[in-house]
Short mmCIF file of C-alpha atoms in Angstrom, two decimals:
data_model
loop_
_atom_site.label_atom_id
_atom_site.label_comp_id
_atom_site.label_asym_id
_atom_site.label_seq_id
_atom_site.Cartn_x
_atom_site.Cartn_y
_atom_site.Cartn_z
CA UNK A 14 10.50 5.08 49.89
CA UNK A 15 7.51 4.47 47.71
CA UNK A 16 8.25 0.81 48.01
CA UNK A 17 6.39 0.37 51.20
CA UNK A 18 3.52 2.38 49.88
CA UNK A 19 2.76 0.19 46.93
CA UNK A 20 3.26 -3.09 48.69
CA UNK A 21 0.12 -5.12 49.01
CA UNK A 22 -2.15 -2.59 47.36
CA UNK A 23 -4.59 -3.91 44.89
CA UNK A 24 -3.55 -1.58 42.08
CA UNK A 25 -0.83 -3.99 41.16
CA UNK A 26 -1.75 -4.00 37.53
CA UNK A 27 0.39 -2.17 35.09
CA UNK A 28 -0.32 -1.34 31.51
CA UNK A 29 1.82 -3.52 29.38
CA UNK A 30 2.35 -2.10 26.02
CA UNK A 31 0.86 -4.41 23.49
CA UNK A 32 0.43 -3.81 19.79
CA UNK A 33 -2.97 -3.18 18.31
CA UNK A 34 -3.02 -6.43 16.44
CA UNK A 35 -1.19 -8.85 18.62
CA UNK A 36 -1.66 -12.54 19.19
CA UNK A 37 -1.97 -11.75 22.86
CA UNK A 38 -4.01 -8.59 22.48
CA UNK A 39 -6.56 -9.93 24.92
CA UNK A 40 -3.95 -9.68 27.66
CA UNK A 41 -3.86 -5.92 27.61
CA UNK A 42 -3.71 -5.75 31.32
CA UNK A 43 -1.34 -8.23 32.76
CA UNK A 44 -0.80 -8.67 36.41
CA UNK A 45 2.71 -7.51 37.10
CA UNK A 46 2.97 -9.85 40.04
CA UNK A 47 3.28 -12.81 37.73
CA UNK A 48 6.28 -11.13 36.18
CA UNK A 49 7.98 -10.11 39.44
CA UNK A 50 7.37 -13.51 40.99
CA UNK A 51 8.76 -15.29 37.93
CA UNK A 52 11.82 -13.10 38.09
CA UNK A 53 12.15 -13.83 41.78
CA UNK A 54 11.99 -17.56 41.15
CA UNK A 55 14.70 -17.18 38.51
CA UNK A 56 17.02 -15.29 40.83
CA UNK A 57 16.56 -17.69 43.74
CA UNK A 58 17.21 -20.65 41.48
CA UNK A 59 20.41 -19.01 40.24
CA UNK A 60 21.44 -18.40 43.85
CA UNK A 61 21.02 -22.12 44.49
CA UNK A 62 22.91 -23.07 41.34
CA UNK A 63 25.92 -20.83 41.84
CA UNK A 64 28.25 -20.60 44.77
CA UNK A 65 28.78 -16.88 44.88
CA UNK A 66 26.78 -13.76 44.09
CA UNK A 67 29.30 -12.64 41.52
CA UNK A 68 28.40 -15.59 39.28
CA UNK A 69 24.69 -14.96 39.73
CA UNK A 70 25.17 -11.35 38.70
CA UNK A 71 27.07 -12.49 35.65
CA UNK A 72 24.35 -14.98 34.66
CA UNK A 73 21.62 -12.38 35.08
CA UNK A 74 23.56 -9.96 32.93
CA UNK A 75 24.09 -12.60 30.27
CA UNK A 76 20.39 -13.51 30.21
CA UNK A 77 19.49 -9.86 30.02
CA UNK A 78 21.86 -9.39 27.10
CA UNK A 79 20.19 -12.22 25.21
CA UNK A 80 16.80 -10.68 25.88
CA UNK A 81 18.00 -7.22 24.87
CA UNK A 82 19.31 -8.21 21.45
CA UNK A 83 15.85 -9.54 20.59
CA UNK A 84 13.79 -6.98 22.43
CA UNK A 85 15.32 -4.10 20.48
CA UNK A 86 13.68 -5.28 17.25
CA UNK A 87 10.32 -5.48 18.97
CA UNK A 88 10.86 -2.00 20.33
CA UNK A 89 11.85 -0.51 16.99
CA UNK A 90 9.08 -2.28 15.11
CA UNK A 91 6.41 -0.86 17.40
CA UNK A 92 7.64 2.47 18.64
CA UNK A 93 8.60 4.12 15.37
CA UNK A 94 11.56 5.96 16.90
CA UNK A 95 14.35 6.87 14.51
CA UNK A 96 18.07 6.70 14.99
CA UNK A 97 19.44 8.68 17.95
CA UNK A 98 22.19 11.08 17.04
CA UNK A 99 23.42 11.79 20.52
CA UNK A 100 23.44 10.13 23.89
CA UNK A 101 20.91 12.56 25.33
CA UNK A 102 18.37 11.49 22.75
CA UNK A 103 19.14 7.87 23.60
CA UNK A 104 18.62 8.56 27.30
CA UNK A 105 15.23 10.12 26.59
CA UNK A 106 14.06 7.24 24.44
CA UNK A 107 15.17 4.67 27.03
CA UNK A 108 13.51 6.42 29.94
CA UNK A 109 10.36 7.81 28.37
CA UNK A 110 9.52 5.24 25.73
CA UNK A 111 11.25 1.94 26.42
CA UNK A 112 10.87 1.71 30.20
CA UNK A 113 7.29 2.90 29.88
CA UNK A 114 6.55 0.32 27.24
CA UNK A 115 8.04 -2.71 28.94
CA UNK A 116 7.91 -2.00 32.66
CA UNK A 117 5.24 0.65 32.92
CA UNK A 118 7.54 3.11 34.71
CA UNK A 119 9.31 6.28 33.64
CA UNK A 120 12.70 6.67 35.33
CA UNK A 121 14.20 10.13 35.53
CA UNK A 122 17.41 10.96 33.70
CA UNK A 123 20.00 12.83 35.80
CA UNK A 124 23.64 13.21 36.76
CA UNK A 125 24.98 13.92 33.31
CA UNK A 126 28.73 13.86 33.08
CA UNK A 127 30.20 17.09 31.69
CA UNK A 128 31.19 15.30 28.49
CA UNK A 129 27.64 14.07 28.04
CA UNK A 130 28.73 10.46 27.77
CA UNK A 131 27.36 9.26 31.10
CA UNK A 132 24.02 9.55 32.80
CA UNK A 133 21.92 7.91 35.49
CA UNK A 134 18.46 6.47 35.40
CA UNK A 135 16.71 6.93 38.73
CA UNK A 136 14.04 4.33 39.35
CA UNK A 137 11.65 5.39 42.07
CA UNK A 138 9.94 2.06 42.02
CA UNK A 139 11.44 -0.92 40.36
CA UNK A 140 8.71 -3.46 39.60
CA UNK A 141 11.22 -6.29 39.90
CA UNK A 142 11.82 -5.76 43.61
CA UNK A 143 8.28 -5.27 44.87
CA UNK A 144 8.42 -8.09 47.41
CA UNK A 145 12.14 -8.53 47.91
CA UNK A 146 14.17 -8.35 51.08
CA UNK A 147 17.78 -9.19 50.44
CA UNK A 148 19.10 -11.73 52.97
CA UNK A 149 22.38 -10.92 54.69
CA UNK A 150 24.30 -13.71 53.02
CA UNK A 151 23.62 -12.22 49.59
CA UNK A 152 25.10 -8.80 50.10
CA UNK A 153 26.95 -9.04 46.79
CA UNK A 154 23.86 -9.86 44.77
CA UNK A 155 22.72 -7.23 42.29
CA UNK A 156 19.13 -8.38 42.25
CA UNK A 157 17.93 -6.55 39.11
CA UNK A 158 21.13 -7.03 37.14
CA UNK A 159 19.08 -8.46 34.27
CA UNK A 160 18.12 -4.89 33.37
CA UNK A 161 21.78 -3.98 32.80
CA UNK A 162 22.15 -6.82 30.35
CA UNK A 163 18.96 -5.87 28.52
CA UNK A 164 20.13 -2.27 28.08
CA UNK A 165 23.59 -3.33 26.95
CA UNK A 166 22.29 -5.92 24.48
CA UNK A 167 19.64 -3.65 23.00
CA UNK A 168 21.98 -0.70 22.49
CA UNK A 169 24.66 -2.92 21.00
CA UNK A 170 22.23 -3.86 18.24
CA UNK A 171 21.88 -0.19 17.32
CA UNK A 172 25.66 0.07 17.20
CA UNK A 173 26.31 1.62 20.60
CA UNK A 174 28.71 0.00 23.04
CA UNK A 175 27.81 1.03 26.55
CA UNK A 176 28.67 0.10 30.10
CA UNK A 177 25.73 -0.33 32.48
CA UNK A 178 25.77 -0.88 36.22
CA UNK A 179 23.75 -0.32 39.36
CA UNK A 180 25.35 2.25 41.64
CA UNK A 181 22.47 2.59 44.09
CA UNK A 182 19.89 0.01 45.00
CA UNK A 183 16.84 0.32 47.21
CA UNK A 184 17.42 -3.28 48.24
CA UNK A 185 20.74 -2.28 49.75
CA UNK A 186 19.31 0.55 51.79
CA UNK A 187 19.73 3.37 49.30
CA UNK A 188 16.90 5.81 48.82
CA UNK A 189 16.52 5.20 45.15
CA UNK A 190 17.67 2.73 42.55
CA UNK A 191 20.21 4.26 40.21
CA UNK A 192 21.46 2.70 36.99
CA UNK A 193 24.54 4.33 35.49
CA UNK A 194 25.01 4.20 31.72
CA UNK A 195 28.33 5.08 30.16
CA UNK A 196 28.83 5.45 26.43
CA UNK A 197 31.96 3.65 25.26
CA UNK A 198 31.90 3.89 21.46
CA UNK A 199 29.96 3.62 18.26
CA UNK A 200 30.38 0.16 16.79
CA UNK A 201 31.27 1.41 13.32
CA UNK A 202 31.93 -1.98 11.78
CA UNK A 203 28.32 -3.05 12.36
CA UNK A 204 26.83 0.14 11.02
CA UNK A 205 24.32 -0.73 8.30
CA UNK A 206 24.95 0.61 4.82
CA UNK A 207 23.53 4.03 4.21
CA UNK A 208 24.25 5.34 7.71
CA UNK A 209 26.97 7.90 8.07
CA UNK B 15 -2.71 -6.42 -7.54
CA UNK B 16 -0.24 -8.85 -6.15
CA UNK B 17 2.81 -9.24 -4.02
CA UNK B 18 5.20 -11.63 -5.74
CA UNK B 19 7.67 -12.49 -3.02
CA UNK B 20 9.25 -11.53 0.26
CA UNK B 21 12.92 -11.72 1.25
CA UNK B 22 14.53 -11.14 4.64
CA UNK B 23 18.27 -10.46 4.59
CA UNK B 24 20.36 -10.38 7.76
CA UNK B 25 23.08 -7.89 8.67
CA UNK B 26 25.79 -9.85 6.94
CA UNK B 27 23.85 -10.06 3.68
CA UNK B 28 22.72 -13.63 4.14
CA UNK B 29 19.21 -14.61 3.12
CA UNK B 30 17.37 -15.81 6.22
CA UNK B 31 13.88 -16.09 4.77
CA UNK B 32 12.24 -16.23 1.39
CA UNK B 33 8.64 -16.70 0.42
CA UNK B 34 7.12 -16.82 -3.04
CA UNK B 35 3.58 -15.58 -2.71
CA UNK B 36 2.57 -15.59 -6.32
CA UNK B 37 4.54 -16.46 -9.38
CA UNK B 38 2.87 -16.01 -12.73
CA UNK B 39 2.90 -19.29 -14.61
CA UNK B 40 3.54 -18.60 -18.23
CA UNK B 41 4.62 -21.97 -19.45
CA UNK B 42 3.94 -22.68 -23.10
CA UNK B 43 3.64 -26.16 -24.53
CA UNK B 44 3.82 -26.66 -28.26
CA UNK B 45 4.25 -29.51 -30.69
CA UNK B 46 7.17 -29.12 -33.07
CA UNK B 47 8.22 -30.94 -36.19
CA UNK B 48 11.74 -31.26 -37.52
CA UNK B 49 13.69 -29.00 -37.92
CA UNK B 50 13.17 -26.93 -34.81
CA UNK B 51 12.79 -23.28 -35.76
CA UNK B 52 14.12 -21.94 -32.44
CA UNK B 53 17.74 -21.25 -31.64
CA UNK B 54 18.62 -22.99 -28.39
CA UNK B 55 21.78 -22.78 -26.37
CA UNK B 56 23.06 -24.12 -23.11
CA UNK B 57 23.32 -21.47 -20.44
CA UNK B 58 23.95 -22.11 -16.75
CA UNK B 59 23.30 -25.83 -17.17
CA UNK B 60 19.94 -25.15 -18.77
CA UNK B 61 18.74 -25.27 -22.35
CA UNK B 62 17.34 -21.83 -23.09
CA UNK B 63 15.91 -20.03 -26.12
CA UNK B 64 18.48 -17.56 -27.39
CA UNK B 65 16.73 -16.40 -30.58
CA UNK B 66 13.56 -16.91 -32.55
CA UNK B 67 10.85 -15.74 -30.19
CA UNK B 68 7.40 -17.00 -31.30
CA UNK B 69 3.97 -18.05 -30.02
CA UNK B 70 4.62 -16.78 -26.54
CA UNK B 71 7.93 -18.62 -26.30
CA UNK B 72 10.29 -15.86 -25.32
CA UNK B 73 14.03 -15.49 -25.35
CA UNK B 74 15.32 -16.69 -21.99
CA UNK B 75 12.71 -19.41 -21.58
CA UNK B 76 14.14 -22.81 -20.74
CA UNK B 77 13.09 -26.25 -21.92
CA UNK B 78 11.11 -27.62 -18.99
CA UNK B 79 9.85 -30.90 -20.39
CA UNK B 80 9.75 -32.92 -23.59
CA UNK B 81 6.71 -35.09 -24.38
CA UNK B 82 5.58 -34.62 -20.80
CA UNK B 83 8.84 -35.85 -19.27
CA UNK B 84 10.64 -33.30 -17.14
CA UNK B 85 14.06 -32.19 -18.25
CA UNK B 86 16.76 -32.15 -15.64
CA UNK B 87 18.97 -29.17 -16.51
CA UNK B 88 20.52 -29.95 -19.88
CA UNK B 89 19.84 -33.68 -19.65
CA UNK B 90 16.77 -35.80 -20.16
CA UNK B 91 15.50 -38.10 -17.46
CA UNK B 92 17.47 -40.97 -19.05
CA UNK B 93 20.68 -38.89 -19.17
CA UNK B 94 20.60 -38.13 -22.87
CA UNK B 95 21.69 -34.63 -23.82
CA UNK B 96 18.69 -32.43 -24.60
CA UNK B 97 20.31 -30.59 -27.51
CA UNK B 98 21.41 -33.82 -29.16
CA UNK B 99 17.96 -35.29 -28.74
CA UNK B 100 16.33 -32.24 -30.30
CA UNK B 101 18.72 -32.36 -33.24
CA UNK B 102 17.76 -35.90 -34.13
CA UNK B 103 15.06 -35.87 -36.82
CA UNK B 104 13.46 -39.26 -36.12
CA UNK B 105 12.42 -38.17 -32.58
CA UNK B 106 9.88 -35.74 -34.04
CA UNK B 107 7.12 -34.63 -33.71
CA UNK B 108 7.80 -33.49 -30.17
CA UNK B 109 5.76 -31.65 -27.58
CA UNK B 110 8.11 -29.26 -25.79
CA UNK B 111 7.15 -27.17 -22.81
CA UNK B 112 8.97 -23.85 -22.37
CA UNK B 113 8.87 -21.52 -19.42
CA UNK B 114 10.90 -19.17 -17.33
CA UNK B 115 13.02 -21.32 -15.06
CA UNK B 116 12.34 -21.05 -11.32
CA UNK B 117 15.12 -19.65 -9.19
CA UNK B 118 16.82 -22.31 -7.16
CA UNK B 119 17.29 -21.65 -3.46
CA UNK B 120 20.99 -21.23 -4.14
CA UNK B 121 20.31 -18.55 -6.72
CA UNK B 122 18.02 -16.77 -4.29
CA UNK B 123 20.82 -16.70 -1.74
CA UNK B 124 23.16 -15.24 -4.33
CA UNK B 125 20.64 -12.62 -5.41
CA UNK B 126 20.05 -11.57 -1.80
CA UNK B 127 23.70 -11.06 -1.03
CA UNK B 128 24.19 -9.31 -4.34
CA UNK B 129 21.39 -6.91 -3.49
CA UNK B 130 22.98 -6.36 -0.09
CA UNK B 131 26.18 -5.23 -1.81
CA UNK B 132 24.35 -3.10 -4.38
CA UNK B 133 22.50 -1.43 -1.54
CA UNK B 134 25.79 -0.55 0.14
CA UNK B 135 27.36 0.65 -3.10
CA UNK B 136 24.25 2.64 -3.92
CA UNK B 137 24.38 4.54 -0.66
CA UNK B 138 28.10 5.25 -1.19
CA UNK B 139 27.64 6.46 -4.76
CA UNK B 140 24.79 8.78 -3.93
CA UNK B 141 25.52 12.44 -4.70
CA UNK B 142 23.30 13.30 -1.76
CA UNK B 143 25.04 12.80 1.60
CA UNK B 144 23.32 10.54 4.09
CA UNK B 145 21.58 8.46 1.45
CA UNK B 146 19.43 5.69 2.81
CA UNK B 147 20.41 3.18 0.15
CA UNK B 148 18.03 1.55 -2.32
CA UNK B 149 14.44 1.90 -1.18
CA UNK B 150 12.60 1.22 -4.40
CA UNK B 151 13.69 -0.36 -7.63
CA UNK B 152 11.17 -0.13 -10.40
CA UNK B 153 10.90 -2.16 -13.58
CA UNK B 154 8.19 -2.72 -16.18
CA UNK B 155 6.82 -5.80 -14.50
CA UNK B 156 7.54 -5.45 -10.80
CA UNK B 157 8.66 -3.04 -8.14
CA UNK B 158 11.18 -3.99 -5.46
CA UNK B 159 10.68 -2.29 -2.11
CA UNK B 160 13.41 -2.50 0.50
CA UNK B 161 13.20 -1.45 4.13
CA UNK B 162 16.34 -1.54 6.26
CA UNK B 163 15.89 -1.42 10.03
CA UNK B 164 18.16 0.52 12.38
CA UNK B 165 19.78 -2.76 13.33
CA UNK B 166 20.63 -3.54 9.71
CA UNK B 167 18.08 -6.17 8.73
CA UNK B 168 16.55 -5.76 5.29
CA UNK B 169 13.00 -6.64 4.40
CA UNK B 170 12.46 -6.83 0.67
CA UNK B 171 9.11 -7.14 -1.08
CA UNK B 172 8.66 -7.68 -4.79
CA UNK B 173 5.25 -6.53 -5.92
CA UNK B 174 3.21 -5.44 -8.87
CA UNK B 175 4.16 -1.86 -9.79
CA UNK B 176 0.57 -0.74 -9.17
CA UNK B 177 0.33 -2.35 -5.74
CA UNK B 178 -0.06 0.35 -3.09
CA UNK B 179 0.58 0.29 0.63
CA UNK B 180 3.85 -1.60 0.52
CA UNK B 181 5.48 0.72 3.08
CA UNK B 182 3.02 -0.28 5.75
CA UNK B 183 3.32 -3.91 4.67
CA UNK B 184 7.08 -3.71 5.26
CA UNK B 185 6.54 -2.29 8.75
CA UNK B 186 4.04 -5.03 9.39
CA UNK B 187 6.52 -7.70 8.32
CA UNK B 188 9.06 -6.16 10.71
CA UNK B 189 6.53 -6.55 13.52
CA UNK B 190 5.79 -10.13 12.53
CA UNK B 191 9.52 -10.83 12.46
CA UNK B 192 10.03 -9.36 15.91
CA UNK B 193 7.04 -11.30 17.24
CA UNK B 194 7.31 -14.72 15.71
CA UNK B 195 10.98 -15.11 14.98
CA UNK B 196 12.70 -13.17 17.75
CA UNK B 197 10.27 -14.01 20.51
CA UNK B 198 10.54 -17.67 19.68
CA UNK B 199 13.29 -18.70 22.10
CA UNK B 200 14.36 -21.55 19.83
CA UNK B 201 15.11 -19.27 16.93
CA UNK B 202 18.79 -18.34 16.82
CA UNK B 203 19.60 -14.86 15.63
CA UNK B 204 20.94 -14.36 12.11
CA UNK B 205 19.96 -17.91 11.14
CA UNK B 206 17.38 -18.98 8.54
CA UNK B 207 13.84 -18.54 9.85
CA UNK B 208 11.97 -21.81 9.99
CA UNK B 209 8.99 -20.83 12.11
CA UNK B 210 5.50 -21.87 11.06
CA UNK B 211 3.84 -19.08 13.01
CA UNK B 212 5.99 -16.53 11.23
CA UNK B 213 4.97 -17.89 7.87
CA UNK B 214 1.27 -18.08 8.73
CA UNK B 215 1.17 -14.51 9.94
CA UNK B 216 3.16 -13.30 6.98
CA UNK B 217 0.66 -14.91 4.61
CA UNK B 218 -2.22 -13.20 6.40
CA UNK B 219 -0.44 -9.84 6.19
CA UNK B 220 0.18 -10.32 2.46
CA UNK B 221 -3.48 -11.17 1.85
CA UNK B 222 -4.61 -8.08 3.72
CA UNK B 223 -2.13 -5.90 1.86
CA UNK B 224 -3.22 -7.26 -1.51
CA UNK B 225 -6.87 -6.65 -0.78
CA UNK B 226 -6.36 -3.19 0.64
CA UNK B 227 -3.69 -2.21 -1.87
CA UNK B 228 -6.03 -1.75 -4.82
CA UNK B 229 -7.57 1.38 -3.38
CA UNK B 230 -4.91 2.20 -0.81
CA UNK B 231 -3.62 5.70 -0.36
CA UNK B 232 -0.48 4.86 -2.30
CA UNK B 233 2.91 3.91 -1.01
#
C-alpha cells in the first residue's frame, strides 16, 4: 500500500523523540534509514546463524524483550504517563505515545475482543520494512518480530503479562501489518508497594 | 541549601546505588586529662558517648582517633582496647577526636532495605485507600524524599528541609538512570550501578538543583 509510495523519497527523516536535555540532543533528526538498515543487517545475520526461521523469530523476540525491559523506564521517565487502569488505556498509550515517540508512527487500535482483553495495532507503514522483500525460502520468518518482544518486555515491567504476535504482515502480501495483543494477567507478585 | 545523599533501591529492596553529596563534618577534637568526664560505652563495635554531652561532643558521637591515630572500631591501631586505654591514668593527657561515625556500605544496604519494608508497611497501614507509600519523611535536620516509579524502583533523596525543587530533581534522576544505566548495554538490570557517566550526570543534576533550589517554587 503506502509502502511503495514512500520508497526512495527523500523525506526519509523521522522525528525521533529526544529529551530536551539529552547527551545526543544535537541528533534531533536522525535518518531512519540508518535504523532500518541496521535492523536489516541484524536479521540477515540471524538468518545466516540459524538453520530455520523459527529460531530467528525466537531470537528476535528475545532481543526485543531485553530492549523492552529497559526501554520502559526511558518511556516512563520522559512521557509522564501514569499507571493504566484498563487495557484500553494501555492500547492508547502504546499507539499514540510510545510508537510515536520511538518509531515516529501512530498505529490505529482496532478489532477489540468483546471482553476487552485483546486488540490489534494496525501499522500502515512499518519503518522496519521499508526496503524489504522477503525471499521465498524465508516464508516462516516474522521479519519485525523484535517489536513483539519489545512490547512484551515493556508491559511485563509494569506488571502486565501479555501475548503479542503478528497476524498480518505486509511482507507476506497482506494489505496492512497487524500486531495482536492479548492480555493474560496482572503480575500481582511484582506489584510495587502502594499499588492496589 | 544542600542535598545530602541519593539512594536508588531496586524492586526487591536492594540498594543499587548510593552517593553522598555532602556530609557535614562536625568532628570535635579536644585534649582531656584524667579522669575522663564523659561516659563512654561500646555499641555496635564502636566506642560512643552515652552521657555527659559537652563542648560540642554529643551523645552518639564515636571516638574516631586518639592522639591523631585512628581508632579501628573499639580497638586502637595496635590492638589495645580503647576503653581500657582511656581508663589508664598514665596515658593522659590525651587528644581525642569525636564525631558522628560514617555509615558503612553494609549499613547503607540495611537502611535501604529497611526503608523498602517501611514503605510497604506504610502504604498498608494508611487509613486512606490507595496510598502511595512514604513520599516525604521530615525531621529537624533533613527531609527524605522518595519517588517510586511504576516499575517499582525507588529514588530517595536526603536533603536540607528548606531545599526546594526536589520533586523535579527526582524526575531528573529517573531520566539519568534510564539514560546512563539502562541504555548502557553492559549494565545488568537490578544490579549495583557502577557507571561513571551516571555518576557524572547525577552530580551535575544535584549542583543545578542546589543552585536553583534556594529560590525555587517549592517542592
